[in-house]
Coordinates of C-alpha atoms in Angstrom, one line a residue:
X1 CA 46.7 -19.6 304.4
X2 CA 48.4 -19.1 301.0
X3 CA 52.2 -18.1 300.4
X4 CA 53.0 -18.5 304.0
X5 CA 56.8 -18.7 303.7
X6 CA 57.3 -15.0 304.4
X7 CA 55.6 -15.6 307.8
X8 CA 57.6 -18.5 308.9
X9 CA 58.6 -17.4 312.3
X10 CA 58.0 -18.3 316.0
X11 CA 55.0 -16.0 316.2
X12 CA 53.2 -17.3 313.1
X13 CA 54.2 -21.1 313.7
X14 CA 52.8 -20.6 317.4
X15 CA 49.6 -19.3 316.1
X16 CA 49.1 -22.3 313.8
X17 CA 50.1 -24.7 316.7
X18 CA 47.7 -23.2 319.1
X19 CA 45.0 -23.4 316.5
X20 CA 45.6 -27.2 316.1
X21 CA 45.8 -27.8 319.9
X22 CA 42.9 -25.8 320.8
X23 CA 40.5 -26.7 318.0
X24 CA 41.4 -30.4 317.3
X25 CA 38.6 -30.4 314.4
X26 CA 40.1 -27.8 312.6
X27 CA 42.5 -28.6 309.6
X28 CA 44.9 -25.9 308.4
X29 CA 45.8 -26.0 304.5
X30 CA 49.0 -24.0 303.8
X31 CA 50.9 -23.4 300.8
X32 CA 54.5 -22.6 301.2
X33 CA 57.7 -22.9 299.5
X34 CA 59.4 -23.8 302.7
X35 CA 58.1 -26.6 305.0
X36 CA 57.0 -25.5 308.6
X37 CA 58.7 -28.2 310.3
X38 CA 56.0 -28.8 312.9
X39 CA 55.3 -32.4 314.1
X40 CA 51.6 -32.1 313.0
X41 CA 52.6 -31.2 309.4
X42 CA 51.7 -33.6 306.5
X43 CA 53.8 -32.6 303.4
X44 CA 52.5 -32.7 299.8
X45 CA 54.9 -31.7 297.3
X46 CA 53.3 -29.9 294.3
X47 CA 54.8 -30.2 290.7
X48 CA 54.0 -28.5 287.5
X49 CA 51.3 -29.4 285.1
X50 CA 51.6 -32.6 283.0
X51 CA 53.6 -31.7 279.8
X52 CA 54.8 -33.7 276.6
X53 CA 58.1 -35.3 276.7
X54 CA 60.3 -36.0 273.6
X55 CA 60.3 -34.1 270.4
X56 CA 57.3 -35.3 268.5
X57 CA 54.2 -33.3 268.0
X58 CA 51.5 -34.3 270.4
X59 CA 47.7 -33.7 270.8
X60 CA 47.3 -30.8 273.2
X61 CA 44.1 -32.2 274.9
X62 CA 46.3 -34.8 276.8
X63 CA 48.6 -32.3 278.5
X64 CA 47.2 -29.6 280.9
X65 CA 50.5 -27.4 280.5
X66 CA 50.0 -27.3 276.7
X67 CA 46.3 -26.4 277.2
X68 CA 46.9 -23.7 279.6
X69 CA 49.5 -22.1 277.2
X70 CA 47.0 -22.1 274.6
X71 CA 44.3 -20.7 276.6
X72 CA 46.4 -18.0 277.9
X73 CA 47.8 -17.2 274.2
X74 CA 44.1 -16.7 273.0
X75 CA 43.8 -13.7 275.5
X76 CA 46.5 -11.9 273.4
X77 CA 46.3 -13.7 270.1
X78 CA 42.7 -15.1 269.5
X79 CA 43.5 -16.5 266.1
X80 CA 46.2 -18.5 267.5
X81 CA 45.8 -22.3 266.3
X82 CA 48.1 -25.1 267.7
X83 CA 49.0 -26.8 264.5
X84 CA 51.9 -29.1 263.9
X85 CA 54.4 -26.4 263.4
X86 CA 53.4 -24.5 266.7
X87 CA 53.0 -27.7 268.5
X88 CA 56.5 -28.6 268.9
X89 CA 57.7 -25.1 270.0
X90 CA 54.8 -25.2 272.7
X91 CA 55.9 -28.5 273.8
X92 CA 59.5 -27.1 274.1
X93 CA 58.1 -24.3 276.2
X94 CA 56.3 -26.5 278.6
X95 CA 59.5 -28.7 278.9
X96 CA 61.7 -25.8 279.7
X97 CA 59.2 -24.6 282.3
X98 CA 58.4 -28.3 283.5
X99 CA 54.6 -27.3 283.6
X100 CA 55.0 -24.5 286.0
X101 CA 51.8 -22.5 285.7
X102 CA 53.0 -19.0 286.4
X103 CA 56.0 -19.5 284.0
X104 CA 53.7 -20.9 281.3
X105 CA 51.2 -17.7 281.7
X106 CA 54.2 -15.3 281.6
X107 CA 55.5 -17.0 278.4
X108 CA 52.1 -17.1 276.8
X109 CA 51.8 -13.3 277.2
X110 CA 54.7 -12.9 274.6
X111 CA 52.4 -14.7 272.0
X112 CA 51.3 -11.0 271.0
X113 CA 54.9 -10.2 269.5
X114 CA 56.7 -13.3 269.2
X115 CA 56.0 -16.8 267.7
X116 CA 56.3 -19.9 269.8
X117 CA 59.5 -21.0 268.4
X118 CA 61.2 -17.6 269.3
X119 CA 59.6 -17.8 272.7
X120 CA 61.1 -21.2 273.3
X121 CA 64.6 -19.9 272.0
X122 CA 64.6 -16.9 274.5
X123 CA 63.3 -19.1 277.2
X124 CA 66.4 -21.5 276.8
X125 CA 68.7 -18.5 277.1
X126 CA 67.6 -17.3 280.4
X127 CA 64.6 -16.0 282.8
X128 CA 64.3 -12.5 281.3
X129 CA 61.5 -13.3 279.2
X130 CA 59.3 -14.5 282.1
X131 CA 58.3 -11.1 283.3
X132 CA 55.2 -9.1 283.1
X133 CA 54.1 -5.4 283.6
X134 CA 50.4 -6.2 284.0
X135 CA 48.9 -4.0 286.7
X136 CA 46.6 -6.6 288.1
X137 CA 49.4 -9.1 289.0
X138 CA 51.0 -9.1 292.4
X139 CA 54.6 -7.7 292.2
X140 CA 56.0 -11.1 293.5
X141 CA 54.3 -12.9 290.6
X142 CA 55.3 -10.4 287.8
X143 CA 58.6 -12.4 287.1
X144 CA 60.0 -15.6 287.8
X145 CA 63.1 -13.8 288.6
X146 CA 61.3 -12.1 291.5
X147 CA 59.9 -15.5 292.6
X148 CA 63.3 -17.2 292.8
X149 CA 64.9 -13.9 294.4
X150 CA 62.6 -14.2 297.2
X151 CA 63.5 -17.8 298.0
X152 CA 67.2 -16.8 297.4
X153 CA 67.1 -14.0 300.1
X154 CA 65.7 -16.5 302.9
X155 CA 69.0 -18.6 302.3
X156 CA 72.2 -17.9 304.5
X157 CA 75.4 -17.2 302.7
X158 CA 76.6 -20.7 302.8
X159 CA 73.4 -22.1 301.4
X160 CA 73.3 -19.5 298.5
X161 CA 76.8 -20.5 297.5
X162 CA 75.9 -24.1 297.5
X163 CA 72.8 -23.6 295.4
X164 CA 74.7 -21.5 292.9
X165 CA 77.5 -24.2 292.6
X166 CA 74.9 -27.0 292.4
X167 CA 73.7 -25.5 289.1
X168 CA 76.7 -26.9 287.2
X169 CA 75.0 -30.3 287.5
X170 CA 72.8 -31.6 284.6
X171 CA 70.0 -34.2 285.0
X172 CA 70.6 -34.6 288.7
X173 CA 73.5 -35.7 291.1
X174 CA 74.0 -37.7 294.3
X175 CA 75.2 -36.7 297.7
X176 CA 78.8 -37.6 297.0
X177 CA 78.9 -35.4 293.8
X178 CA 77.3 -32.5 295.6
X179 CA 80.1 -32.8 298.5
X180 CA 82.9 -33.0 296.1
X181 CA 81.7 -30.2 293.7
X182 CA 79.7 -27.8 295.9
X183 CA 80.9 -28.8 299.4
X184 CA 77.2 -29.5 300.2
X185 CA 76.5 -32.0 302.9
X186 CA 73.3 -33.8 303.5
X187 CA 72.1 -31.2 306.0
X188 CA 72.4 -28.4 303.5
X189 CA 70.8 -30.4 300.8
X190 CA 67.8 -31.4 303.2
X191 CA 67.6 -27.6 303.8
X192 CA 67.2 -26.7 300.1
X193 CA 64.8 -29.8 299.5
X194 CA 62.5 -28.2 302.4
X195 CA 62.7 -24.9 300.8
X196 CA 61.6 -26.3 297.4
X197 CA 64.8 -25.4 295.8
X198 CA 65.9 -29.1 295.3
X199 CA 64.1 -32.2 294.7
X200 CA 65.1 -35.6 295.9
X201 CA 63.8 -39.0 294.2
X202 CA 63.1 -42.4 295.7
X203 CA 66.9 -43.4 294.9
X204 CA 68.2 -40.3 297.0
X205 CA 69.2 -38.5 293.8
X206 CA 68.9 -34.8 293.8
X207 CA 67.8 -32.4 290.9
X208 CA 66.4 -28.9 290.6
X209 CA 63.8 -27.4 288.4
X210 CA 65.3 -25.9 285.2
X211 CA 64.1 -22.3 286.0
X212 CA 65.8 -22.6 289.3
X213 CA 69.0 -24.0 287.6
X214 CA 69.1 -21.0 285.3
X215 CA 68.5 -18.5 288.2
X216 CA 71.2 -20.3 290.4
X217 CA 73.5 -20.6 287.4
X218 CA 73.3 -16.6 286.8
X219 CA 74.4 -16.2 290.4
X220 CA 77.3 -18.8 289.9
X221 CA 78.3 -16.7 286.7
X222 CA 78.6 -13.6 288.8
X223 CA 80.7 -15.3 291.4
X224 CA 84.6 -15.6 291.7
X225 CA 84.1 -19.3 292.4
X226 CA 82.5 -20.0 288.9
X227 CA 85.8 -21.4 287.2
X228 CA 86.7 -23.3 290.2
X229 CA 83.3 -25.0 290.6
X230 CA 83.2 -25.9 286.9
X231 CA 86.6 -27.4 287.2
X232 CA 85.8 -29.5 290.3
X233 CA 82.7 -30.7 288.5
X234 CA 84.6 -31.7 285.3
X235 CA 87.5 -33.4 287.4
X236 CA 84.9 -35.3 289.5
X237 CA 83.1 -36.8 286.4
X238 CA 86.4 -37.4 284.5
X239 CA 87.6 -39.5 287.4
X240 CA 84.5 -41.4 287.8
X241 CA 84.2 -42.0 284.1
X242 CA 88.0 -43.1 283.9
X243 CA 87.2 -45.8 286.6
X244 CA 84.3 -47.2 284.5
X245 CA 86.8 -48.5 281.9
X246 CA 87.9 -51.4 283.9
X247 CA 84.1 -52.4 284.6
X248 CA 83.6 -52.5 280.8
X249 CA 86.1 -55.2 280.7
X250 CA 84.3 -57.6 282.9
X251 CA 81.1 -58.5 284.5
X252 CA 80.3 -55.1 285.7
X253 CA 79.8 -53.8 282.2
X254 CA 76.1 -53.5 282.4
X255 CA 76.4 -51.6 285.5
X256 CA 79.0 -49.3 283.9
X257 CA 76.7 -48.6 281.0
X258 CA 73.6 -47.8 283.2
X259 CA 75.9 -45.5 285.2
X260 CA 76.9 -43.6 282.1
X261 CA 73.6 -43.4 280.7
X262 CA 72.3 -42.0 284.0
X263 CA 75.2 -39.3 284.2
X264 CA 75.3 -38.8 280.4
X265 CA 74.4 -35.1 280.7
X266 CA 77.1 -34.5 283.3
X267 CA 79.6 -36.2 281.6
X268 CA 78.9 -34.4 278.4
X269 CA 79.2 -31.1 280.4
X270 CA 82.5 -32.4 282.0
X271 CA 84.0 -32.9 278.4
X272 CA 82.9 -29.7 277.0
X273 CA 84.5 -28.0 279.9
X274 CA 87.8 -29.9 279.1
X275 CA 87.3 -29.0 275.4
X276 CA 86.9 -25.2 276.2
X277 CA 90.0 -25.2 278.6
X278 CA 91.9 -27.4 275.8
X279 CA 92.8 -29.5 278.7
X280 CA 94.3 -32.9 277.3
X281 CA 94.7 -34.2 280.9
X282 CA 91.2 -33.6 281.8
X283 CA 90.0 -35.3 278.5
X284 CA 92.2 -38.4 278.9
X285 CA 90.1 -40.3 281.5
X286 CA 87.0 -40.2 279.3
X287 CA 88.7 -41.7 276.0
X288 CA 88.5 -45.5 276.9
X289 CA 85.2 -45.5 278.6
X290 CA 83.8 -43.5 275.6
X291 CA 85.0 -46.3 273.2
X292 CA 83.0 -48.9 274.9
X293 CA 80.0 -46.7 275.9
X294 CA 79.3 -45.4 272.4
X295 CA 80.5 -48.8 270.7
X296 CA 78.0 -50.8 272.8
X297 CA 75.2 -48.8 271.7
X298 CA 76.2 -48.3 268.1
X299 CA 76.3 -44.5 268.5
X300 CA 79.2 -44.0 266.2
X301 CA 78.4 -40.7 264.5
X302 CA 77.7 -39.0 267.9
X303 CA 81.0 -40.1 269.1
X304 CA 82.7 -38.6 265.8
X305 CA 80.8 -35.4 266.3
X306 CA 81.7 -35.2 270.0
X307 CA 85.4 -35.5 269.4
X308 CA 85.4 -33.0 266.6
X309 CA 85.6 -29.8 268.7
X310 CA 87.9 -31.5 271.1
X311 CA 90.5 -32.1 268.3
X312 CA 90.5 -28.5 267.1
X313 CA 90.9 -27.2 270.7
X314 CA 93.8 -29.6 271.3
X315 CA 95.5 -28.9 267.9
X316 CA 95.6 -25.2 269.1
X317 CA 97.5 -26.2 272.2
X318 CA 99.7 -29.0 270.7
X319 CA 103.0 -27.2 271.6
X320 CA 102.2 -27.4 275.4
X321 CA 104.0 -30.2 277.3
X322 CA 101.8 -33.5 277.5
X323 CA 99.4 -32.2 274.7
X324 CA 100.6 -34.1 272.0
X325 CA 99.7 -37.6 273.6
X326 CA 96.5 -36.2 274.5
X327 CA 95.8 -35.0 271.2
X328 CA 97.0 -38.4 269.6
X329 CA 94.6 -40.4 271.8
X330 CA 91.5 -38.3 270.9
X331 CA 92.4 -38.5 267.2
X332 CA 92.8 -42.4 267.6
X333 CA 89.4 -42.5 269.3
X334 CA 88.0 -40.7 266.1
X335 CA 89.7 -43.0 264.0
X336 CA 88.1 -46.1 265.6
X337 CA 84.6 -44.7 265.1
X338 CA 85.2 -43.6 261.6
X339 CA 86.2 -47.2 260.8
X340 CA 83.0 -48.4 262.5
X341 CA 81.1 -46.0 260.0
X342 CA 82.9 -47.4 257.1
X343 CA 84.8 -44.1 256.5
X344 CA 87.9 -46.1 255.8
X345 CA 90.0 -43.5 254.2
X346 CA 89.2 -41.1 256.9
X347 CA 89.9 -43.5 259.6
X348 CA 93.3 -44.2 258.0
X349 CA 94.1 -40.6 258.0
X350 CA 93.3 -40.3 261.5
X351 CA 95.1 -43.4 262.5
X352 CA 98.3 -41.9 260.7
X353 CA 97.8 -38.5 262.4
X354 CA 97.5 -40.2 265.9
X355 CA 100.7 -42.3 265.4
X356 CA 102.7 -39.3 264.1

């Protein structure tokens, strides 16, 4: 029984249950985006095809996702060759889709008019590219938006709002973060896992497929709750990052480093939000932990680049109460890392600006 989720209801489930009860030798294989929640059910989660990670060019033979893209590309461009130039872009397409076969097929259909690099760029912007007008494809499979829209309509208003708000996370989140940012408790998270909208790993950490995140993020952008949600996300990770400062001074330094590495994408998203809002108070808790985090790893240039936009943003708001001290601390942090890079004149100039 394929694509069973539209039929999940008492009548359909009773039919499956009666078959299993009255014909014990029969096995029913069902594909569904939502679990049936029957005692006899054995769940097997399906992931996308294996795809390359990292940025280096790889041999397509070892990655089914790349091979599928190449085969589907030959339907519209028989002369396509996966050389070193195209290989990186195709790998990026497979990463953005996480090997999802339907998404790969829809992306490859554009090879007639777009090069792989442009397909990857468009895909990074949103789901609009992943659509087809082919007459022999079922309507529910003609776009990824249609696929996700169907799952979205099966959620109640509370779950829809929670899923939209959870899209602000990057590289996963834990239960406490979900509650603080999206007001999503464990029962609601479990519901979305059961409906294949969230994934949970062995540590209890949640994540969503990047295409689901794009779809849910679009819904959040259309919501009046968008700004408040992004603010809660930024405040949550600013507070957690600020508390790691003390751990870096003691025996918990390794744990603090591991936490910041795990949450690096969420921390960067929170920092960027503070920069866009030119919010010195929001950026303040990050500074000392950033000093240790980037210093321990020798990532000096990265920290200097990270601070650049913050300095510009805070300089524009410097006349607001409290902004001067926040700006001074950010500039002082940049001075510290310019010193580590051996840029002594720039470091001295920044230090003098901070003191002033």
